[in-house]
Coordinates of C-alpha atoms in Angstrom, one line a residue:
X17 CA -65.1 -9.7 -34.5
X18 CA -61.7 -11.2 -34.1
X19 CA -60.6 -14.0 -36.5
X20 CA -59.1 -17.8 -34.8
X21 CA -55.9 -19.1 -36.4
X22 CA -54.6 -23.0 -35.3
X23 CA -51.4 -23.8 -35.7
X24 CA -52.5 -27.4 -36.3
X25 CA -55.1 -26.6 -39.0
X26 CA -53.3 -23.6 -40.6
X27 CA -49.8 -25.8 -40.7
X28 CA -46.4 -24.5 -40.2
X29 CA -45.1 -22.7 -42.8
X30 CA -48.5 -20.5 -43.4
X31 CA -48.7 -19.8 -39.1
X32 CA -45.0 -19.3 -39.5
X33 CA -46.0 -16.4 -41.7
X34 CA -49.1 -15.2 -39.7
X35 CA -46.4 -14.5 -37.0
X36 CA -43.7 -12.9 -38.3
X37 CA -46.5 -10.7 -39.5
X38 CA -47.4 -10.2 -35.8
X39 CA -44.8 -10.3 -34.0
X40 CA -43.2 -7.2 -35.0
X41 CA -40.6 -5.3 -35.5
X42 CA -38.2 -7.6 -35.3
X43 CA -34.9 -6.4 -34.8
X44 CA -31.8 -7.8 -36.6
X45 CA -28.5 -9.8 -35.7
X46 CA -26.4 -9.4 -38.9
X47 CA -24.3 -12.5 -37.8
X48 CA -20.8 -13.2 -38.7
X49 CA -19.3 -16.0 -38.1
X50 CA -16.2 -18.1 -39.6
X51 CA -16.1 -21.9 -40.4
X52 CA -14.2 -24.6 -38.3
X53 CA -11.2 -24.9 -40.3
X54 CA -11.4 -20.4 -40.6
X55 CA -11.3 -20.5 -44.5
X56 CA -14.8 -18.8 -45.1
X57 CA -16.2 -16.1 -43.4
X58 CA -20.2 -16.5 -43.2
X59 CA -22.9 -13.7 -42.7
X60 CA -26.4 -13.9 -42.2
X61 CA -29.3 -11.5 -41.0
X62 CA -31.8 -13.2 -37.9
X63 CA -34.6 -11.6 -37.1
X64 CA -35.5 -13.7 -34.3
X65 CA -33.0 -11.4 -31.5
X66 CA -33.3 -10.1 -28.2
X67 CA -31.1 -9.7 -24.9
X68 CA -31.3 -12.5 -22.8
X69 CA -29.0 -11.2 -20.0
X70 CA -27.4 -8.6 -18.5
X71 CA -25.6 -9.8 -15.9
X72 CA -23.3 -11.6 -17.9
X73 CA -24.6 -9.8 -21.0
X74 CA -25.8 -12.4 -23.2
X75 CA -27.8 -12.0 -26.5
X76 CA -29.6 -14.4 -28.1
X77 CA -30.9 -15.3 -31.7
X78 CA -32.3 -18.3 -33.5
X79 CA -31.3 -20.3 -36.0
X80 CA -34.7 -21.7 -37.8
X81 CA -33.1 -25.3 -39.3
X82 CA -29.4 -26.1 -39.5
X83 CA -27.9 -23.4 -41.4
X84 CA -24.2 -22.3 -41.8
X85 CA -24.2 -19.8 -38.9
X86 CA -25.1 -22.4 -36.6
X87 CA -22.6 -25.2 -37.7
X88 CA -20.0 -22.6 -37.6
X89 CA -20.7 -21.2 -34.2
X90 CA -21.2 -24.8 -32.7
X91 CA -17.4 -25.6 -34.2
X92 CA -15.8 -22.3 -33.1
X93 CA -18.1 -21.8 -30.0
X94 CA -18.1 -17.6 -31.0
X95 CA -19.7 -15.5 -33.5
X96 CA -20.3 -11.3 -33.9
X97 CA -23.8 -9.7 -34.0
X98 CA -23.6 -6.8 -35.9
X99 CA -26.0 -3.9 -36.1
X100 CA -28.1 -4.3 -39.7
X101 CA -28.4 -0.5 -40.4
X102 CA -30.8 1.3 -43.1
X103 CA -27.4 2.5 -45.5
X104 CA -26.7 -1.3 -46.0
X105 CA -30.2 -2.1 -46.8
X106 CA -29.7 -4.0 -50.2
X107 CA -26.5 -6.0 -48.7
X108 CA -28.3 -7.0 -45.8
X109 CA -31.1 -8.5 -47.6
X110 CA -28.7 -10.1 -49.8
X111 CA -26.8 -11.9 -47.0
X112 CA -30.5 -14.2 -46.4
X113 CA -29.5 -15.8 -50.1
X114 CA -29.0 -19.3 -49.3
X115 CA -25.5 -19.5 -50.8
X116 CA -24.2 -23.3 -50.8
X117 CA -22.1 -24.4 -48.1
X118 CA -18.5 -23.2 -48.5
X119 CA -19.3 -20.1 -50.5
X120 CA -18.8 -16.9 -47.6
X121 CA -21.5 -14.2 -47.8
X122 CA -18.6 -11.5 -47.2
X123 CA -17.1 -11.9 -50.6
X124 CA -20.0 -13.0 -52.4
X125 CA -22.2 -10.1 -51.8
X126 CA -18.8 -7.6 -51.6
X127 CA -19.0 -6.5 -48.4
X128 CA -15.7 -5.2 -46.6
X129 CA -14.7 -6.7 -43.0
X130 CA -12.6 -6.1 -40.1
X131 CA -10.5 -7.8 -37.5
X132 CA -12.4 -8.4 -34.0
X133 CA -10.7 -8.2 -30.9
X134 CA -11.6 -10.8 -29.1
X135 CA -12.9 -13.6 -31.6
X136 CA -11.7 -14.8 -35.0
X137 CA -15.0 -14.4 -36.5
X138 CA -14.8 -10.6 -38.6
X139 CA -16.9 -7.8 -38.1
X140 CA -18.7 -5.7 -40.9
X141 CA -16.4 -2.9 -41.2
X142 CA -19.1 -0.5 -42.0
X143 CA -21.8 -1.5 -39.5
X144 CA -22.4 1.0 -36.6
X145 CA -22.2 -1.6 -33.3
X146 CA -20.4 -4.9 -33.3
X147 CA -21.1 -7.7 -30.7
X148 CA -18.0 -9.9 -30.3
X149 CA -19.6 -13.0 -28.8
X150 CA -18.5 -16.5 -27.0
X151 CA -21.2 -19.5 -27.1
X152 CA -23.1 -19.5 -24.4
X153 CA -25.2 -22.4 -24.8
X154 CA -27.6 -23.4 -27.2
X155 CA -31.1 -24.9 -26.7
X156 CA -32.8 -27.0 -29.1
X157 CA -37.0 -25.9 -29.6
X158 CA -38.6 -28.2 -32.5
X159 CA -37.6 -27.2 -35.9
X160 CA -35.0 -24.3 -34.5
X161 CA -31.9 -23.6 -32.5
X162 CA -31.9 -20.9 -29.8
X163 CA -28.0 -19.5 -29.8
X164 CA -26.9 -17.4 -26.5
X165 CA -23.9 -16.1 -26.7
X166 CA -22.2 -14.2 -23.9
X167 CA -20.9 -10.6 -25.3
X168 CA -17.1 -10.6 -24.5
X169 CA -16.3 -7.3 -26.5
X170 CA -18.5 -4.4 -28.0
X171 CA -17.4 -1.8 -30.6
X172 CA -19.4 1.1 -31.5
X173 CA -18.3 3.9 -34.1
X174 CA -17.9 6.6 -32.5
X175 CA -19.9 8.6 -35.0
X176 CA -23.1 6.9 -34.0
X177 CA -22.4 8.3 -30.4
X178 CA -23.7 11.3 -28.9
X179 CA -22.1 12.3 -25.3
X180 CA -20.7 8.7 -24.9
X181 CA -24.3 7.0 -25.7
X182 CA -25.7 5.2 -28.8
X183 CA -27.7 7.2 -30.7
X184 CA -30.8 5.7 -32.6
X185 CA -30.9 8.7 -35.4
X186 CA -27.4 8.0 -36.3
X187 CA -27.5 3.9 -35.5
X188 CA -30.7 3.8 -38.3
X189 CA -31.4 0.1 -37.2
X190 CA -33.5 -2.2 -39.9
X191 CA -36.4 -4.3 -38.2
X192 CA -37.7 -7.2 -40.5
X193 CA -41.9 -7.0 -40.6
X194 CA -44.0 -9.9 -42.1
X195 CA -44.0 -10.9 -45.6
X196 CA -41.1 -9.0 -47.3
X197 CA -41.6 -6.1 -45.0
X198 CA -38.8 -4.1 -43.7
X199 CA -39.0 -1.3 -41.0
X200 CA -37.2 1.6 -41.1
X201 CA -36.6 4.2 -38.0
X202 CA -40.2 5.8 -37.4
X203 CA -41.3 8.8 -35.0
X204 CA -39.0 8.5 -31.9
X205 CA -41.1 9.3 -27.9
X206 CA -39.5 9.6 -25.2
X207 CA -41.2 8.4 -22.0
X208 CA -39.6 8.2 -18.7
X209 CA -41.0 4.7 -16.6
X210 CA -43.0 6.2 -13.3
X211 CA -41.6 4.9 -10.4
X212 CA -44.2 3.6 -8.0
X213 CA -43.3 6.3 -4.9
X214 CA -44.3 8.9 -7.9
X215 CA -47.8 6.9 -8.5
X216 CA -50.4 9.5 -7.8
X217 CA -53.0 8.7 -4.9
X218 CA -56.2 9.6 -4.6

């Protein structure tokens, strides 16, 4: 027996809840970005974050309401995903406090930065994989923002690298769950895709 949820009789924020509890796992852009006049540096984790592209490689996140990371990357037009790893669980989480406007999640939460290379927006020194980003476009869906932003530049340290490829042990991504739910790296398969001139006959 399966149980029927309406968005229009459940309301917003409780069918907003039923699917970031089904929707799952979510991965995480850990976005930085810098204010127009590039006196506060702004970070905030997204969990609404995929690849829109690859050809150009664009990535895409959204903003739910008119927060800082979207004012700053519509006045700068760039922004950085980084990679929200388990080790800087605690920080991460902290970064979703909604800070007044003004006040930078960097210093308020501690958390060291580094130069990018191709936009003026930092990059957390001590994530993993860094996505230096241009604004794509943006698209406007009810209550939210979709952001795509065309990857210029892409950093990853080199310790998280096994013969020239990311590795997911040593990347140890955070996905967000419902609720306060985080996920952490599970059981890992491997399954090649069969290609259809493989597809057994009968």
């Amino acid at each position: 027996m399966r149980v029927d949820y309406s968005p229009d009789s459940l309301g917003t924020a409780a069918f907003y809840r039923l699917l970031t509890a089904v929707v799952v796992p979510r991965p995480i852009a850990w976005v930085s970005t810098l204010t127009a006049d590039g006196t506060t540096a702004n970070l905030a984790p997204h969990s609404f974050f995929s690849v829109a592209s690859t050809d150009p490689p664009v990535v895409q996140f959204t903003s739910v309401g008119r927060k800082d990371t979207l004012r700053n990357v519509e006045a700068t037009r760039e922004f950085v995903v980084n990679l929200a790893p388990e080790p800087l669980f605690e920080q991460i989480n902290l970064t979703a406090t909604d800070f007044p406007s003004g006040e930078g999640e960097f210093d308020a939460v501690g958390i060291a930065r580094e130069p990018s290379l191709k936009v003026k927006a930092p990059r957390v020194a001590a994530s993993p994989v860094a996505l230096e980003c241009r604004l794509h476009s943006t698209l406007g869906i009810g209550n939210s923002t979709l952001v795509l932003g065309e990857v210029i530049h892409a950093v990853v340290d080199e310790e998280a690298l096994v013969d020239g490829h990311p590795d997911i042990h040593r990347l140890r991504p955070l996905a967000r769950l419902g609720r306060n739910e985080w996920g952490l790296l599970g059981e890992i398969r491997d399954l090649p895709r069969v290609p259809y001139r493989d597809w057994p006959r009968s």
